[in-house]
PDB file of C-alpha atoms in Angstrom:
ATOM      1  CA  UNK A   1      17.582  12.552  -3.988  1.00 63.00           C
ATOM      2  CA  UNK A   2      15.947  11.614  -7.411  1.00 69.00           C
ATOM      3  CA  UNK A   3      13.490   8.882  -7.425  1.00 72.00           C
ATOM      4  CA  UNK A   4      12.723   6.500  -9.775  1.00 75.00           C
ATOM      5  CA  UNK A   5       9.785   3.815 -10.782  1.00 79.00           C
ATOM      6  CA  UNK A   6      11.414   0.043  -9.948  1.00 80.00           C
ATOM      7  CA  UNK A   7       9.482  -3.131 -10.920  1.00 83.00           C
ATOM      8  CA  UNK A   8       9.811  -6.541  -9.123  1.00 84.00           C
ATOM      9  CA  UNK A   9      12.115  -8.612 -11.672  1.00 83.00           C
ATOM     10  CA  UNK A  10      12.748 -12.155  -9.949  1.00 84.00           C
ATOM     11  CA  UNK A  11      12.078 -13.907  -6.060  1.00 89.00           C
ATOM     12  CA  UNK A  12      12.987 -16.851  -4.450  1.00 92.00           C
ATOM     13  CA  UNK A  13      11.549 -18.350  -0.934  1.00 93.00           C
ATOM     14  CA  UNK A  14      13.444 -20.210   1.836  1.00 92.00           C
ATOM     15  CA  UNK A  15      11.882 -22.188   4.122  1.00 91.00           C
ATOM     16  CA  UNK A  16      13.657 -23.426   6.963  1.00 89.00           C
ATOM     17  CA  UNK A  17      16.873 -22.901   5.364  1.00 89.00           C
ATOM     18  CA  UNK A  18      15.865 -24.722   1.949  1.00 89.00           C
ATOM     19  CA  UNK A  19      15.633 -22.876  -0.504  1.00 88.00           C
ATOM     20  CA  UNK A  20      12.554 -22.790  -3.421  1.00 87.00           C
ATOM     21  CA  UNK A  21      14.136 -21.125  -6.558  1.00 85.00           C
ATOM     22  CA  UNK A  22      11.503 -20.185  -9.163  1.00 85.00           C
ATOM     23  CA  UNK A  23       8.219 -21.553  -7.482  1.00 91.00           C
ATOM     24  CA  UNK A  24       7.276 -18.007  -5.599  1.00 92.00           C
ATOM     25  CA  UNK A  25       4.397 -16.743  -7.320  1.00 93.00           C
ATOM     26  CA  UNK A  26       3.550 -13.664  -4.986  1.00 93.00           C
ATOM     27  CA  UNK A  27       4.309 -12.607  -1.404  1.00 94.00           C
ATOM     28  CA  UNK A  28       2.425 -10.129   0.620  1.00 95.00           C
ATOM     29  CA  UNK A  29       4.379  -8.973   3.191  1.00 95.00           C
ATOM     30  CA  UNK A  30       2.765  -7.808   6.826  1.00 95.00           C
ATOM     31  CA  UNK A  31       0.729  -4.809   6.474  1.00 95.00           C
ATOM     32  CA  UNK A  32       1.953  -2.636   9.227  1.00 93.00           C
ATOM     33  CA  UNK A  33      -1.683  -1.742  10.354  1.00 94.00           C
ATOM     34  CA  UNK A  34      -1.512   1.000  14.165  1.00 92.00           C
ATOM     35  CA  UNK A  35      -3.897  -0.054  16.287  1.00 92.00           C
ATOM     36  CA  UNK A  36      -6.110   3.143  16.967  1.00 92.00           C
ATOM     37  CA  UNK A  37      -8.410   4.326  19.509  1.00 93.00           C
ATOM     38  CA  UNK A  38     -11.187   6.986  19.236  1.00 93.00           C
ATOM     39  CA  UNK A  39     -10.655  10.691  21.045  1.00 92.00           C
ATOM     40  CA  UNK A  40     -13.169  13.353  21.414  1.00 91.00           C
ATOM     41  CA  UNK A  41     -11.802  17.488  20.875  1.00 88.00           C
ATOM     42  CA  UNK A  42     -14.545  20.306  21.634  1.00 89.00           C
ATOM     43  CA  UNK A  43     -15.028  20.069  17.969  1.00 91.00           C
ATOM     44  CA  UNK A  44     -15.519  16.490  17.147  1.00 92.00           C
ATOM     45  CA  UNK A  45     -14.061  13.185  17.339  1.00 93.00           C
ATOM     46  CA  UNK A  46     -10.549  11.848  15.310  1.00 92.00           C
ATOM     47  CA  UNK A  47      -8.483   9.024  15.682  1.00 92.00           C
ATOM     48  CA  UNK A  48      -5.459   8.396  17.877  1.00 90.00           C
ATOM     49  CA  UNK A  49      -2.844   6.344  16.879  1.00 89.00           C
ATOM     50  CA  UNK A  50      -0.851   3.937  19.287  1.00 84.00           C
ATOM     51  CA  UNK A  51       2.534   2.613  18.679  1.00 80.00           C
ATOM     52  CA  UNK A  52       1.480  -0.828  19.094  1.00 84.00           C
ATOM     53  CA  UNK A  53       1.056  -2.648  15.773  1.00 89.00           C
ATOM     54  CA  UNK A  54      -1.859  -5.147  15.472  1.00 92.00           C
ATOM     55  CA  UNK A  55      -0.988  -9.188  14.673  1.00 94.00           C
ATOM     56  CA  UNK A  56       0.924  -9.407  11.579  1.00 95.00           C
ATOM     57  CA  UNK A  57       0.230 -11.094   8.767  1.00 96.00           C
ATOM     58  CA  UNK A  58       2.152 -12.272   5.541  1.00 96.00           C
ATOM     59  CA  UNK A  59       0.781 -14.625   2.399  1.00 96.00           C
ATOM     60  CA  UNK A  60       3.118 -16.536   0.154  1.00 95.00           C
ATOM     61  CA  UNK A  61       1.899 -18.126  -2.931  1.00 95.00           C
ATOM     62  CA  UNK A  62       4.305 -21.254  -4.232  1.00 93.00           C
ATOM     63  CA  UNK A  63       3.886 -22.743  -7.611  1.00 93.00           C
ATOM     64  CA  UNK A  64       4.909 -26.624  -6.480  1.00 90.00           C
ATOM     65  CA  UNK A  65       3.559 -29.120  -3.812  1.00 89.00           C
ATOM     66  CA  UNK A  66       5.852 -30.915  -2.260  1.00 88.00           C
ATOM     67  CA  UNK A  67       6.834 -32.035   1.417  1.00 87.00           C
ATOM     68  CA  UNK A  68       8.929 -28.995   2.394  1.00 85.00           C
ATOM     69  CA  UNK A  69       6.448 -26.490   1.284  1.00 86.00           C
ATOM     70  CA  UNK A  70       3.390 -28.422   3.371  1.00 88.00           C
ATOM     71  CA  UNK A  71       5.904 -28.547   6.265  1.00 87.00           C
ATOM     72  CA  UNK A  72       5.289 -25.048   7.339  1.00 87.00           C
ATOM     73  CA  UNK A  73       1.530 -26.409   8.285  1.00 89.00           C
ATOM     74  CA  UNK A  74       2.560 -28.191  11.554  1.00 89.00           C
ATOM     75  CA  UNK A  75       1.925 -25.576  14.310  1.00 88.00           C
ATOM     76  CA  UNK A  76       4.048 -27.734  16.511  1.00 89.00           C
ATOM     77  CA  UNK A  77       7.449 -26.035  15.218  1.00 87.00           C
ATOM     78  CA  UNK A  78       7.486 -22.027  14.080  1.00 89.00           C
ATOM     79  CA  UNK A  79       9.173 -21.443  11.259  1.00 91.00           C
ATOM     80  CA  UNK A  80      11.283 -19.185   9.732  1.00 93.00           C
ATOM     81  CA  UNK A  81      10.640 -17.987   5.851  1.00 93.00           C
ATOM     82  CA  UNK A  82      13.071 -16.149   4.020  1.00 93.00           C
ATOM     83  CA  UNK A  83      11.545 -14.030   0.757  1.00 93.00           C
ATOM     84  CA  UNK A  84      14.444 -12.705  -1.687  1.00 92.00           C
ATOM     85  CA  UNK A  85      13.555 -10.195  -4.297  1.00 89.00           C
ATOM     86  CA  UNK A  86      14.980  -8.264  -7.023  1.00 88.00           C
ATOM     87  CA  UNK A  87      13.832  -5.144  -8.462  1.00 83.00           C
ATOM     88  CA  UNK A  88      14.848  -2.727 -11.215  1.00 85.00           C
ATOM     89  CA  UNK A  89      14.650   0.560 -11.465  1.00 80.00           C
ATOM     90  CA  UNK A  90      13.213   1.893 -14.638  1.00 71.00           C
ATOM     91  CA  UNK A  91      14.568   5.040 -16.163  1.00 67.00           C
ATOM     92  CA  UNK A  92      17.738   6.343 -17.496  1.00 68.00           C
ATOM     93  CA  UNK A  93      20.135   4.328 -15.467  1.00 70.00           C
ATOM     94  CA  UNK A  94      18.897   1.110 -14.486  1.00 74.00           C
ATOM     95  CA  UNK A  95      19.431  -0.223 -11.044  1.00 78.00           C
ATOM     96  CA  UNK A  96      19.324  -3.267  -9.409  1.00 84.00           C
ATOM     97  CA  UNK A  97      17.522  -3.413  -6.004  1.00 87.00           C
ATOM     98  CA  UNK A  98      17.294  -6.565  -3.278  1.00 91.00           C
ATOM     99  CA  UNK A  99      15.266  -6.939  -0.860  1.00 92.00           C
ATOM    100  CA  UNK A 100      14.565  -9.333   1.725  1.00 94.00           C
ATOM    101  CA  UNK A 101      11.876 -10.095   3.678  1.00 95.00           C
ATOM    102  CA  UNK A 102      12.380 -12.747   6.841  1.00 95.00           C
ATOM    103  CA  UNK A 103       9.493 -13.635   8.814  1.00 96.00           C
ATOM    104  CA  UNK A 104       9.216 -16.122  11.678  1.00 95.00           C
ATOM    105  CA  UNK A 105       6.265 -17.654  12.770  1.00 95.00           C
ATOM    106  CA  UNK A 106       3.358 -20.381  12.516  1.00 95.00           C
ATOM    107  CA  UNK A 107       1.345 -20.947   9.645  1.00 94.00           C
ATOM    108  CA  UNK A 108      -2.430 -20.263  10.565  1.00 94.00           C
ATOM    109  CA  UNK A 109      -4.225 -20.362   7.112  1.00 95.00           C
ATOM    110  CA  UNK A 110      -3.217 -23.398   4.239  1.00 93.00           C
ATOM    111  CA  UNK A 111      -4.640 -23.176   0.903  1.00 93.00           C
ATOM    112  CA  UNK A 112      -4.332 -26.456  -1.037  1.00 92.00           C
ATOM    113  CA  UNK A 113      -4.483 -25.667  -4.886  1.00 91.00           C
ATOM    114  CA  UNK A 114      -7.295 -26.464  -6.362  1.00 90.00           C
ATOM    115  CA  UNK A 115      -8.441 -28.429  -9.517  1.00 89.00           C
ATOM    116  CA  UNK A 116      -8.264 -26.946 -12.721  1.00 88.00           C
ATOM    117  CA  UNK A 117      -7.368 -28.408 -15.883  1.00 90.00           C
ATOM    118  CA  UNK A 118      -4.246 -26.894 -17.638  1.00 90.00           C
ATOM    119  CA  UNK A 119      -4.463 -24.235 -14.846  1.00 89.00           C
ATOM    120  CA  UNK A 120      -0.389 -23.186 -12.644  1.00 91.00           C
ATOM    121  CA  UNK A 121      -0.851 -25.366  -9.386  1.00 92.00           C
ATOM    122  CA  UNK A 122      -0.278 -22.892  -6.518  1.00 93.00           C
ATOM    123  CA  UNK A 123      -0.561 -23.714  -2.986  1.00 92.00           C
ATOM    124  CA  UNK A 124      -0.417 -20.878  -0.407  1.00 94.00           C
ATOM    125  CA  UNK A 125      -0.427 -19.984   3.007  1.00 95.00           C
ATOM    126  CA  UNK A 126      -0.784 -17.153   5.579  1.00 96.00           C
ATOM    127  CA  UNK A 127       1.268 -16.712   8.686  1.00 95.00           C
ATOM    128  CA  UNK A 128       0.739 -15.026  12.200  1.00 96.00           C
ATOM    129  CA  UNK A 129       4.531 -13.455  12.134  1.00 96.00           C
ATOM    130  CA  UNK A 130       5.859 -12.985  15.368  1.00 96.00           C
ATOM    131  CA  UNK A 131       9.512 -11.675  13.895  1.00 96.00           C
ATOM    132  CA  UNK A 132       9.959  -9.655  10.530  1.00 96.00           C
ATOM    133  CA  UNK A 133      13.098  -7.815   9.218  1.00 96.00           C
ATOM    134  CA  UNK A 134      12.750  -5.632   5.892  1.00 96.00           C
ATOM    135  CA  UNK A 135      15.757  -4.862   4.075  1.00 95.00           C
ATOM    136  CA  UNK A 136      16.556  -2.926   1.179  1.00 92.00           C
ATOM    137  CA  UNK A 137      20.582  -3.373  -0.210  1.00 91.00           C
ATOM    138  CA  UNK A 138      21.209  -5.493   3.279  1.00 91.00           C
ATOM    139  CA  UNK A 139      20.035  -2.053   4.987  1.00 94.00           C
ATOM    140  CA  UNK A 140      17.523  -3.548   7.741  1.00 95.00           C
ATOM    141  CA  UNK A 141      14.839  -0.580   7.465  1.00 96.00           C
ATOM    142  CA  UNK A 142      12.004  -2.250   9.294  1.00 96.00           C
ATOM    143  CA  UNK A 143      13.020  -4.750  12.481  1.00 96.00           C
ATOM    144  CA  UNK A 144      10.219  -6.324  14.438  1.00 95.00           C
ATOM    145  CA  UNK A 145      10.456  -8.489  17.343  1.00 94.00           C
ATOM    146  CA  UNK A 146       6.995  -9.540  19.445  1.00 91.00           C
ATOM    147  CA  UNK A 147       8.537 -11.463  21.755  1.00 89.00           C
ATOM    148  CA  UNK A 148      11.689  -8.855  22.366  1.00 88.00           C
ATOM    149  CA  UNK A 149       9.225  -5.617  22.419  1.00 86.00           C
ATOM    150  CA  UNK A 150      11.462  -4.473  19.464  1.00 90.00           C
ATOM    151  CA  UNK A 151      10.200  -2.510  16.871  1.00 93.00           C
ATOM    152  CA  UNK A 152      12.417  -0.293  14.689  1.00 94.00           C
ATOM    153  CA  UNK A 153      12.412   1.763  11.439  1.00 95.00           C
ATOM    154  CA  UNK A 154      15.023   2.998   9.910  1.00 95.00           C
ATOM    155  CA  UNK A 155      17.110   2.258  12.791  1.00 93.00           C
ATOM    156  CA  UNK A 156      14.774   4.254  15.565  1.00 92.00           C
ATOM    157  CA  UNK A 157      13.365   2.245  17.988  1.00 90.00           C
ATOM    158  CA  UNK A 158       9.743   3.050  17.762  1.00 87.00           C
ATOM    159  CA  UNK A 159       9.701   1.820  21.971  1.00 84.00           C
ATOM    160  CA  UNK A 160      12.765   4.051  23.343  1.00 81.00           C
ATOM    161  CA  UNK A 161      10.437   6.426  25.117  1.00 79.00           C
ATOM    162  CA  UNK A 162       7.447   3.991  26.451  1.00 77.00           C
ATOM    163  CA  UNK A 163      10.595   1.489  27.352  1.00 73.00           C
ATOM    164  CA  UNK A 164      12.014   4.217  29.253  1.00 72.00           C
ATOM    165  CA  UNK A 165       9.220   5.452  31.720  1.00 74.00           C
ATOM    166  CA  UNK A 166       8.320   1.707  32.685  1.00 67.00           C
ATOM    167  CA  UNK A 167      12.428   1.290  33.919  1.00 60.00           C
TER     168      UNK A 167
END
């Protein structure tokens, strides 16, 4: 399989179903962060790692203010936020790559833009995400699903064994 460099060439944001074309600035997806506990061996100490993932996070930066982008601030309602990007590949043959990011969840952090003269508005906000599919070409690589105890990559669920001792 030959690799090549790929560079993120357009996005577009859904909220709710309605869709933002042009006003996503930059998306950072969840950072699948283990959590980890301490172990001791007869020659020192190292770090185990669980498969429990901590609280996920994502930020999305928007370039606009308007009612359907503050929307996502009520906690009363989760919502769902759909992140569409494109990448080429750089190289001999150029490629075109999607991927697609879908998060559900409540917004726990708002940033309201602030004031500077001649200066891109951009408003932006973290969620806690309790749902999150990654796909590359419609290929879901990374499914995960708090509420479900689902958490698969590349199709494996990451839970099979612990789900099957507590049955």
């Amino acid at each position: 399989m030959q690799f090549t460099p790929q560079a993120f060439t357009g996005g577009n944001v859904f909220i709710d179903g309605i869709g933002a074309l042009g006003i996503l600035k930059s998306f950072e997806p969840p950072k699948l962060d283990y959590d980890t506990i301490e172990a001791s061996a007869s020659i020192g100490k190292y770090e185990k790692v669980l498969p429990s993932l901590k609280p996920l996070t994502a930020k999305i930066t928007l370039t606009d203010v308007n009612a359907v982008l503050l929307a996502p601030l009520s906690t009363l309602i989760p919502k769902v936020v759909y992140v569409k990007k494109n990448m080429t590949s750089v190289g001999i043959t150029q490629k075109d790559t999607q991927i697609i990011a879908t998060m559900g969840g409540v917004v726990k952090v708002g940033e309201l833009p602030q004031y500077e003269m001649i200066k891109e508005v951009e408003f932006s906000f973290e969620m806690a995400v309790y749902t999150f599919s990654y796909q590359v070409d419609k290929v879901p690589l990374i499914v995960y699903d708090v509420e479900n105890s689902i958490y698969m990559i590349n199709g494996i669920d990451q839970f099979a064994s612990i789900r099957k001792n507590i049955t």
